């Protein structure tokens, strides 16, 4: 197991809120080697004592589980801090050189514009020589061209099989469960194709706003931030062919095939089959929240809904409705698979047009459960009458796992060298190729940016992209 972590971007929001707490938790569970060391690296001119003080305060903040102070102190002893200018490879090399005799994993939680110079510095300092590993946060680039350039440049410095590109959704147990359900059961595979499936909805709604991430978000927006990564990964897990084994590359081969089969969006489709929105002022949990106001009048979106088509034998003609947004009515990650109506309808109540189609609903967040919607008869008013009513079968229920736990899993897998939950270079590029087609189609098709009130389900004309749900509570506002 690798024993040294070089964590770039150590003062950033992600590192402070999720990465350090995840590492502390791994230590508490006895999963870090005795001599595991962490070098925190960022631009701020702190020294180790100051940085340890910042972490100590962070760990003391109220949360679901307050760590044991003795564990915190033991953890802080593993951590030292170096100030570094990541634009300057010499500065990076100088900040890591004394550690390269150890088995290092470098973690880049920094803007993608700094990836190349930081990796050049790591290479100069000897920190990319085998068996060293490299973990990269999303986004890899801003579009296909920049992703290709990053992948190609970094690929000249370190082999692909030592690079771990993170999409933290893949670290979530509920997301991994999609694979287990699809390929561990006969029941689903039999109907998992265009003959039986009418449509698929993938919804990732958040009640949080852009809050404090303005600089990044104003350049990114919901399409690049969420669809390029998490939503397309979910789509891959729903749509991929069965891999021949669970070996990392066999899974990733199948995901790439799905991404390559995504039909590029054209301007006319963009006008009809996509919506862009940005939240205005509104209320979340009864409290007023302000509108999103990006710097420089950028026309960046905080909501996107788009219908994707996968041009292959299994999915021809099945729409995949993708939808995500910030400051929406509730936090919810749901995949809904709607089946086609039965071929011949026998019943009067309801009549054919009012029958609810069978649905399989995978709720991944905040609760983790699976619901199967069927039609079933309850006792009719008279003997001999069969009245059908929707029946919801709840197949399992537990609390969804949070982001910190996803990162714990991903750290462990990277330290042990298991690639299955990480994204390969060709996957990233294939995802960007489709995203670029959406960006171009929006521009050429003049798709307008619409405002939606914070706390709603997005712009009004986006409701057709949302999955119909059985509970009225979550119908579009
Ligand atoms: C991140 C995005 O990758 O995922 C954020 O950059 C988003 O904008 C977050 O809020 C959502 O993750 P989760 O685990 O809270 O659903």
Coordinates of C-alpha atoms and ligand atoms in Angstrom, one line a residue:
X1 CA 0.0 0.0 0.0
X2 CA 1.3 3.5 -0.8
X3 CA 2.2 5.4 2.3
X4 CA 2.5 9.1 1.3
X5 CA -0.1 11.5 0.1
X6 CA 0.9 14.8 -1.5
X7 CA -2.4 16.8 -1.4
X8 CA -2.4 19.9 -3.7
X9 CA -5.2 22.4 -3.0
X10 CA -5.1 21.6 0.7
X11 CA -6.7 24.8 1.8
X12 CA -9.6 24.6 -0.7
X13 CA -13.2 23.8 0.1
X14 CA -13.1 20.2 -1.1
X15 CA -10.0 19.3 0.9
X16 CA -11.2 21.0 4.0
X17 CA -14.8 19.7 3.9
X18 CA -14.3 16.2 2.5
X19 CA -10.7 15.1 1.9
X20 CA -9.1 15.6 5.3
X21 CA -12.2 14.4 7.2
X22 CA -12.2 11.3 5.0
X23 CA -8.6 10.6 5.7
X24 CA -9.1 11.1 9.5
X25 CA -12.0 8.6 9.3
X26 CA -9.8 6.1 7.6
X27 CA -7.2 6.5 10.4
X28 CA -9.9 6.0 13.0
X29 CA -10.9 2.8 11.4
X30 CA -7.3 1.6 11.3
X31 CA -7.1 1.7 7.5
X32 CA -4.1 3.9 7.1
X33 CA -0.6 2.4 7.4
X34 CA 1.2 3.2 10.7
X35 CA 3.8 5.4 8.9
X36 CA 1.3 7.1 6.5
X37 CA 2.2 10.7 5.9
X38 CA 0.4 13.6 4.3
X39 CA 2.0 16.7 2.8
X40 CA -0.5 19.5 2.4
X41 CA 0.3 21.9 -0.4
X42 CA -1.3 25.2 -1.4
X43 CA -0.3 28.7 -2.3
X44 CA -1.1 30.3 1.2
X45 CA 2.1 31.1 3.1
X46 CA 1.2 29.0 6.2
X47 CA 3.7 26.8 8.1
X48 CA 2.9 23.4 9.4
X49 CA 1.8 24.6 12.8
X50 CA -0.6 27.1 11.4
X51 CA -2.1 24.5 9.0
X52 CA -2.5 21.9 11.7
X53 CA -4.4 24.6 13.7
X54 CA -6.7 25.2 10.7
X55 CA -7.4 21.5 10.5
X56 CA -7.9 21.2 14.2
X57 CA -10.6 23.9 14.1
X58 CA -12.2 22.2 11.1
X59 CA -12.4 18.9 12.9
X60 CA -13.9 20.5 15.9
X61 CA -16.9 21.9 13.9
X62 CA -20.2 20.3 14.7
X63 CA -21.0 17.4 12.4
X64 CA -22.6 14.0 12.3
X65 CA -19.7 12.5 14.2
X66 CA -17.2 14.6 16.3
X67 CA -13.8 12.9 16.2
X68 CA -12.0 11.8 19.3
X69 CA -9.4 14.5 20.2
X70 CA -6.6 11.9 20.6
X71 CA -7.3 10.6 17.1
X72 CA -7.2 14.2 15.8
X73 CA -3.8 14.9 17.4
X74 CA -2.4 11.6 16.1
X75 CA -3.7 12.5 12.6
X76 CA -2.2 16.0 12.7
X77 CA 1.2 14.5 13.4
X78 CA 1.1 12.8 10.0
X79 CA 0.5 16.1 8.3
X80 CA 3.0 18.8 7.3
X81 CA 2.4 21.8 5.1
X82 CA 4.4 23.4 2.2
X83 CA 3.5 26.6 0.4
X84 CA 3.9 26.2 -3.3
X85 CA 3.3 28.1 -6.5
X86 CA 1.6 25.5 -8.8
X87 CA 2.1 27.6 -11.9
X88 CA 5.9 27.1 -11.4
X89 CA 7.2 23.5 -11.9
X90 CA 10.4 24.3 -10.0
X91 CA 8.4 25.4 -7.0
X92 CA 6.4 22.2 -7.1
X93 CA 9.5 20.0 -7.5
X94 CA 11.2 21.8 -4.5
X95 CA 8.2 21.2 -2.3
X96 CA 8.1 17.4 -2.8
X97 CA 11.7 16.3 -3.5
X98 CA 12.5 15.1 0.0
X99 CA 9.6 12.6 0.0
X100 CA 10.0 10.9 -3.4
X101 CA 11.9 7.9 -1.9
X102 CA 8.5 6.9 -0.4
X103 CA 5.5 5.4 -2.3
X104 CA 3.8 8.7 -3.2
X105 CA 0.3 9.4 -4.3
X106 CA -0.2 13.0 -5.5
X107 CA -3.8 14.3 -5.3
X108 CA -4.6 17.4 -7.4
X109 CA -7.6 19.2 -5.9
X110 CA -6.9 22.3 -7.9
X111 CA -8.3 24.1 -11.0
X112 CA -7.6 22.0 -14.2
X113 CA -5.6 25.0 -15.6
X114 CA -2.9 24.1 -13.1
X115 CA -2.7 20.4 -13.8
X116 CA 0.0 20.5 -16.4
X117 CA 2.4 22.8 -14.6
X118 CA 1.9 20.9 -11.3
X119 CA 2.5 17.5 -13.0
X120 CA 5.6 18.9 -14.7
X121 CA 6.9 19.9 -11.3
X122 CA 6.0 16.5 -9.9
X123 CA 8.0 14.8 -12.7
X124 CA 10.9 17.2 -12.2
X125 CA 10.9 16.4 -8.5
X126 CA 10.8 12.6 -9.2
X127 CA 7.3 12.2 -7.7
X128 CA 5.8 10.6 -10.8
X129 CA 8.3 7.8 -11.1
X130 CA 6.9 4.3 -10.8
X131 CA 5.3 3.2 -8.5
X132 CA 4.0 6.7 -7.8
X133 CA 0.4 7.4 -8.5
X134 CA -1.6 10.5 -9.4
X135 CA -5.2 11.3 -8.4
X136 CA -7.0 14.0 -10.4
X137 CA -10.3 15.7 -9.4
X138 CA -12.9 16.5 -12.0
X139 CA -13.2 18.5 -14.2
X140 CA -10.4 17.4 -16.5
X141 CA -10.4 20.4 -18.7
X142 CA -13.2 22.7 -19.9
X143 CA -14.0 21.1 -23.2
X144 CA -12.8 18.3 -25.4
X145 CA -9.7 20.2 -26.7
X146 CA -8.5 21.1 -23.2
X147 CA -9.2 17.6 -21.8
X148 CA -7.2 16.1 -24.7
X149 CA -4.3 18.4 -24.1
X150 CA -4.3 17.7 -20.3
X151 CA -4.5 13.9 -20.9
X152 CA -1.8 13.9 -23.6
X153 CA 0.6 16.1 -21.6
X154 CA 0.1 14.2 -18.3
X155 CA 0.2 10.9 -20.3
X156 CA 3.8 11.7 -21.3
X157 CA 4.8 12.1 -17.6
X158 CA 3.0 9.1 -16.0
X159 CA 1.5 5.9 -17.4
X160 CA -2.3 5.7 -17.6
X161 CA -2.4 2.7 -15.2
X162 CA -1.0 4.9 -12.4
X163 CA -3.6 7.7 -13.0
X164 CA -6.8 7.8 -10.9
X165 CA -9.4 10.3 -12.2
X166 CA -12.1 10.9 -9.7
X167 CA -15.8 11.1 -10.1
X168 CA -16.9 10.9 -6.5
X169 CA -20.3 9.5 -7.5
X170 CA -18.6 6.3 -8.4
X171 CA -17.5 6.0 -4.8
X172 CA -21.1 6.1 -3.5
X173 CA -22.4 2.7 -2.5
X174 CA -25.8 3.4 -4.0
X175 CA -24.2 4.1 -7.4
X176 CA -22.2 0.9 -7.3
X177 CA -25.4 -0.9 -6.4
X178 CA -26.8 0.0 -9.9
X179 CA -24.2 -2.4 -11.3
X180 CA -25.0 -5.0 -8.7
X181 CA -28.7 -4.8 -9.4
X182 CA -28.3 -4.9 -13.2
X183 CA -25.8 -7.7 -13.4
X184 CA -26.6 -9.7 -10.3
X185 CA -30.2 -10.4 -11.3
X186 CA -31.9 -12.2 -14.2
X187 CA -35.1 -10.2 -13.7
X188 CA -33.8 -6.9 -14.9
X189 CA -31.6 -8.0 -17.8
X190 CA -34.6 -9.6 -19.5
X191 CA -36.4 -6.3 -20.0
X192 CA -33.4 -4.0 -20.1
X193 CA -33.7 -2.8 -23.7
X194 CA -35.8 -0.8 -26.2
X195 CA -38.4 -3.5 -26.5
X196 CA -39.6 -3.0 -22.9
X197 CA -38.2 0.3 -21.7
X198 CA -40.0 3.5 -22.8
X199 CA -37.7 6.1 -21.2
X200 CA -35.1 6.8 -18.6
X201 CA -35.0 9.8 -16.3
X202 CA -31.8 10.8 -14.4
X203 CA -32.4 13.6 -12.0
X204 CA -29.8 15.2 -9.7
X205 CA -31.4 18.1 -7.9
X206 CA -29.7 20.0 -5.2
X207 CA -31.1 22.5 -2.7
X208 CA -27.7 24.1 -2.2
X209 CA -26.7 27.1 -4.3
X210 CA -23.4 28.0 -5.9
X211 CA -22.2 29.4 -2.5
X212 CA -18.6 30.4 -2.4
X213 CA -17.6 28.6 -5.6
X214 CA -18.3 31.5 -7.8
X215 CA -14.9 31.7 -9.6
X216 CA -15.1 28.1 -10.7
X217 CA -18.8 28.0 -11.3
X218 CA -19.0 31.1 -13.5
X219 CA -16.8 29.3 -16.0
X220 CA -18.4 26.0 -15.6
X221 CA -22.2 25.9 -15.1
X222 CA -24.4 22.9 -14.5
X223 CA -23.7 21.2 -17.8
X224 CA -20.0 21.0 -17.4
X225 CA -20.1 20.7 -13.6
X226 CA -22.6 17.9 -13.2
X227 CA -23.7 16.4 -16.6
X228 CA -20.2 15.9 -18.0
X229 CA -19.2 13.9 -15.0
X230 CA -21.8 12.5 -12.5
X231 CA -24.9 12.3 -14.7
X232 CA -23.1 10.8 -17.7
X233 CA -21.5 8.3 -15.3
X234 CA -24.9 7.3 -14.0
X235 CA -26.2 7.1 -17.6
X236 CA -23.3 4.7 -18.4
X237 CA -24.1 2.4 -15.5
X238 CA -27.7 2.2 -16.6
X239 CA -27.0 1.8 -20.3
X240 CA -23.7 -0.2 -20.6
X241 CA -23.6 -3.8 -21.9
X242 CA -22.6 -6.4 -19.3
X243 CA -18.8 -6.4 -19.0
X244 CA -17.1 -9.8 -19.3
X245 CA -15.6 -9.3 -15.7
X246 CA -15.4 -6.7 -13.0
X247 CA -11.8 -6.0 -14.0
X248 CA -11.5 -2.2 -14.2
X249 CA -10.8 -2.0 -17.9
X250 CA -13.6 -4.3 -18.8
X251 CA -16.1 -2.0 -17.0
X252 CA -14.5 1.1 -18.5
X253 CA -14.5 -0.4 -22.0
X254 CA -18.3 -0.8 -21.8
X255 CA -18.8 2.7 -20.4
X256 CA -16.8 4.3 -23.2
X257 CA -18.9 2.5 -25.8
X258 CA -22.1 4.1 -24.3
X259 CA -20.5 7.6 -24.3
X260 CA -19.3 7.2 -27.9
X261 CA -22.8 6.1 -29.0
X262 CA -24.4 9.3 -27.6
X263 CA -26.0 11.2 -30.5
X264 CA -24.5 14.7 -30.8
X265 CA -27.2 17.3 -30.1
X266 CA -28.1 19.6 -33.0
X267 CA -29.4 23.1 -32.8
X268 CA -33.0 22.1 -33.6
X269 CA -33.0 19.3 -31.0
X270 CA -31.5 21.7 -28.5
X271 CA -34.4 24.1 -28.9
X272 CA -37.0 21.3 -28.5
X273 CA -35.2 19.0 -26.2
X274 CA -33.2 21.0 -23.7
X275 CA -33.7 23.8 -21.2
X276 CA -31.2 26.1 -19.5
X277 CA -32.0 27.9 -16.4
X278 CA -30.5 30.1 -13.6
X279 CA -32.0 30.5 -10.2
X280 CA -33.5 33.8 -9.1
X281 CA -34.4 34.7 -5.6
X282 CA -36.7 32.4 -3.7
X283 CA -37.0 30.3 -0.5
X284 CA -35.3 27.2 0.6
X285 CA -36.7 25.4 3.7
X286 CA -38.7 28.6 4.5
X287 CA -35.7 30.9 4.4
X288 CA -35.2 33.5 1.7
X289 CA -32.2 33.0 -0.6
X290 CA -30.8 35.5 -3.1
X291 CA -30.6 35.0 -6.9
X292 CA -27.3 33.7 -8.4
X293 CA -25.4 36.6 -9.7
X294 CA -22.2 35.4 -11.6
X295 CA -19.3 37.8 -12.0
X296 CA -18.8 39.5 -15.3
X297 CA -22.4 39.0 -16.5
X298 CA -21.5 35.5 -17.6
X299 CA -24.6 33.7 -19.0
X300 CA -23.7 30.5 -17.1
X301 CA -26.6 28.2 -16.2
X302 CA -27.4 26.6 -12.8
X303 CA -30.0 24.3 -14.3
X304 CA -29.9 22.0 -17.3
X305 CA -32.4 19.6 -18.7
X306 CA -31.6 17.7 -21.9
X307 CA -32.7 14.6 -23.7
X308 CA -30.0 12.3 -24.8
X309 CA -30.2 9.4 -27.3
X310 CA -27.9 6.4 -27.4
X311 CA -27.5 5.2 -30.9
X312 CA -27.0 1.5 -30.5
X313 CA -29.0 -1.7 -30.8
X314 CA -30.2 -1.9 -27.2
X315 CA -31.3 1.7 -26.8
X316 CA -32.5 3.0 -30.2
X317 CA -35.5 5.2 -29.7
X318 CA -35.3 5.3 -25.9
X319 CA -35.0 8.9 -24.6
X320 CA -32.7 9.5 -21.6
X321 CA -34.0 12.7 -19.9
X322 CA -31.1 14.2 -17.9
X323 CA -31.8 17.0 -15.4
X324 CA -29.8 18.7 -12.8
X325 CA -29.9 22.0 -11.0
X326 CA -28.9 24.0 -7.9
X327 CA -31.4 25.6 -5.5
X328 CA -34.1 23.2 -6.5
X329 CA -37.0 22.2 -4.3
X330 CA -35.2 19.3 -2.7
X331 CA -31.9 17.3 -2.8
X332 CA -32.6 14.2 -4.7
X333 CA -30.7 11.8 -7.0
X334 CA -33.1 9.5 -8.7
X335 CA -32.9 7.2 -11.7
X336 CA -36.4 6.3 -13.0
X337 CA -36.8 3.6 -15.6
X338 CA -40.3 3.6 -17.2
X339 CA -41.5 0.5 -19.0
X340 CA -43.8 0.4 -22.1
X341 CA -47.5 -0.2 -21.6
X342 CA -48.7 -3.8 -21.8
X343 CA -49.5 -4.8 -25.4
X344 CA -53.2 -5.6 -24.9
X345 CA -55.3 -3.9 -22.1
X346 CA -58.1 -6.0 -20.6
X347 CA -59.4 -3.7 -17.9
X348 CA -62.0 -1.0 -17.7
X349 CA -60.7 0.7 -14.6
X350 CA -58.6 2.4 -15.3
X351 CA -58.9 2.6 -19.0
X352 CA -55.8 2.1 -21.1
X353 CA -55.0 5.8 -21.2
X354 CA -55.0 6.2 -17.5
X355 CA -53.0 3.1 -16.6
X356 CA -49.8 4.0 -14.8
X357 CA -46.8 2.4 -16.5
X358 CA -44.5 0.0 -14.6
X359 CA -41.6 1.9 -13.2
X360 CA -38.4 1.0 -11.5
X361 CA -37.1 3.9 -9.4
X362 CA -33.6 3.9 -8.0
X363 CA -33.3 6.6 -5.3
X364 CA -29.7 7.2 -4.6
X365 CA -29.8 10.3 -2.4
X366 CA -30.7 11.4 0.2
X367 CA -32.4 8.1 1.0
X368 CA -31.2 5.0 -0.8
X369 CA -34.1 2.8 -1.9
X370 CA -35.6 1.0 -4.8
X371 CA -39.3 1.2 -5.7
X372 CA -41.1 -1.0 -8.2
X373 CA -44.4 0.5 -9.5
X374 CA -46.9 -2.1 -10.7
X375 CA -50.6 -2.2 -11.4
X376 CA -52.5 -4.5 -9.2
X377 CA -56.2 -5.2 -8.4
X378 CA -57.8 -4.4 -5.1
X379 CA -61.2 -5.9 -4.3
X380 CA -63.6 -4.4 -6.7
X381 CA -67.1 -3.1 -5.8
X382 CA -68.8 -6.1 -7.3
X383 CA -67.8 -9.7 -7.7
X384 CA -66.3 -10.2 -11.1
X385 CA -64.9 -6.7 -11.5
X386 CA -61.2 -6.2 -11.7
X387 CA -60.2 -2.6 -10.8
X388 CA -56.5 -1.9 -11.1
X389 CA -54.6 0.5 -8.9
X390 CA -51.0 1.5 -8.8
X391 CA -49.0 -0.5 -6.2
X392 CA -45.6 0.7 -5.1
X393 CA -43.3 -2.0 -3.8
X394 CA -40.4 -0.7 -1.8
X395 CA -37.6 -3.1 -2.2
X396 CA -35.0 -1.7 0.3
X397 CA -34.4 1.4 2.3
X398 CA -31.4 2.8 4.1
X399 CA -29.8 6.2 4.5
X400 CA -27.9 7.2 1.4
X401 CA -24.1 7.5 1.9
X402 CA -22.6 10.9 1.8
X403 CA -19.8 12.4 0.0
X404 CA -17.2 11.9 2.7
X405 CA -17.8 8.2 2.7
X406 CA -17.4 8.1 -1.1
X407 CA -14.0 9.8 -0.8
X408 CA -12.9 7.3 1.9
X409 CA -13.6 4.5 -0.6
X410 CA -11.8 6.3 -3.4
X411 CA -8.8 7.0 -1.3
X412 CA -8.5 3.4 -0.2
X413 CA -8.9 2.1 -3.8
X414 CA -6.3 4.5 -5.1
X415 CA -3.9 3.6 -2.3
X416 CA -4.4 -0.1 -3.1
X417 CA -4.2 0.5 -6.9
X418 CA -7.8 -0.6 -7.8
X419 CA -9.0 1.4 -10.9
X420 CA -12.6 0.2 -11.2
X421 CA -14.1 3.3 -9.6
X422 CA -12.0 5.7 -11.6
X423 CA -12.5 7.3 -15.0
X424 CA -10.2 6.5 -17.9
X425 CA -8.8 9.1 -20.3
X426 CA -10.9 8.0 -23.2
X427 CA -14.1 8.1 -21.0
X428 CA -13.4 11.7 -20.1
X429 CA -12.8 12.7 -23.7
X430 CA -15.9 10.9 -25.0
X431 CA -18.0 12.6 -22.4
X432 CA -16.6 16.0 -23.3
X433 CA -17.3 15.3 -27.0
X434 CA -21.0 15.1 -26.3
X435 CA -21.0 18.0 -23.9
X436 CA -19.3 20.1 -26.6
X437 CA -22.1 19.2 -29.0
X438 CA -24.7 20.5 -26.4
X439 CA -22.7 23.7 -25.9
X440 CA -22.5 24.3 -29.6
X441 CA -26.2 23.4 -30.2
X442 CA -27.2 25.9 -27.4
X443 CA -25.2 28.6 -29.1
X444 CA -26.3 27.9 -32.7
X445 CA -29.9 27.2 -31.7
X446 CA -30.1 30.3 -29.5
X447 CA -31.4 28.4 -26.5
X448 CA -32.3 31.1 -24.0
X449 CA -31.4 31.2 -20.3
X450 CA -34.5 31.1 -18.2
X451 CA -35.0 32.2 -14.6
X452 CA -36.5 29.9 -12.0
X453 CA -37.3 30.7 -8.4
X454 CA -34.9 29.2 -5.9
X455 CA -36.8 26.3 -4.2
X456 CA -38.8 25.3 -7.3
X457 CA -38.3 22.4 -9.8
X458 CA -36.7 24.6 -12.4
X459 CA -38.1 26.6 -15.3
X460 CA -41.7 25.8 -16.0
X461 CA -41.2 24.3 -19.4
X462 CA -38.7 21.8 -17.9
X463 CA -41.3 19.8 -16.0
X464 CA -41.4 17.2 -18.9
X465 CA -37.8 16.3 -18.1
X466 CA -38.6 15.4 -14.6
X467 CA -39.6 11.9 -13.7
X468 CA -43.2 11.4 -12.8
X469 CA -43.2 10.3 -9.2
X470 CA -45.7 8.5 -7.2
X471 CA -45.8 10.9 -4.4
X472 CA -47.5 14.2 -4.9
X473 CA -45.0 15.8 -2.5
X474 CA -42.4 15.8 -5.2
X475 CA -44.4 16.8 -8.3
X476 CA -42.9 19.9 -10.0
X477 CA -43.9 23.0 -8.1
Ligands
LIG1 C1 -19.6 18.2 -7.3 C2 -20.0 19.4 -8.0 O1 -18.8 17.4 -8.2 O2 -20.7 17.4 -6.9 C3 -20.9 20.3 -7.1 O3 -18.9 20.2 -8.4 C4 -22.0 19.4 -6.6 O4 -21.4 21.4 -7.8 C5 -21.5 18.1 -6.0 O5 -22.7 20.2 -5.5 C6 -22.7 17.2 -5.7 O6 -22.2 16.1 -5.0 P1 -23.1 15.3 -3.9 O7 -22.3 14.1 -3.5 O8 -23.3 16.3 -2.8 O9 -24.4 14.9 -4.6

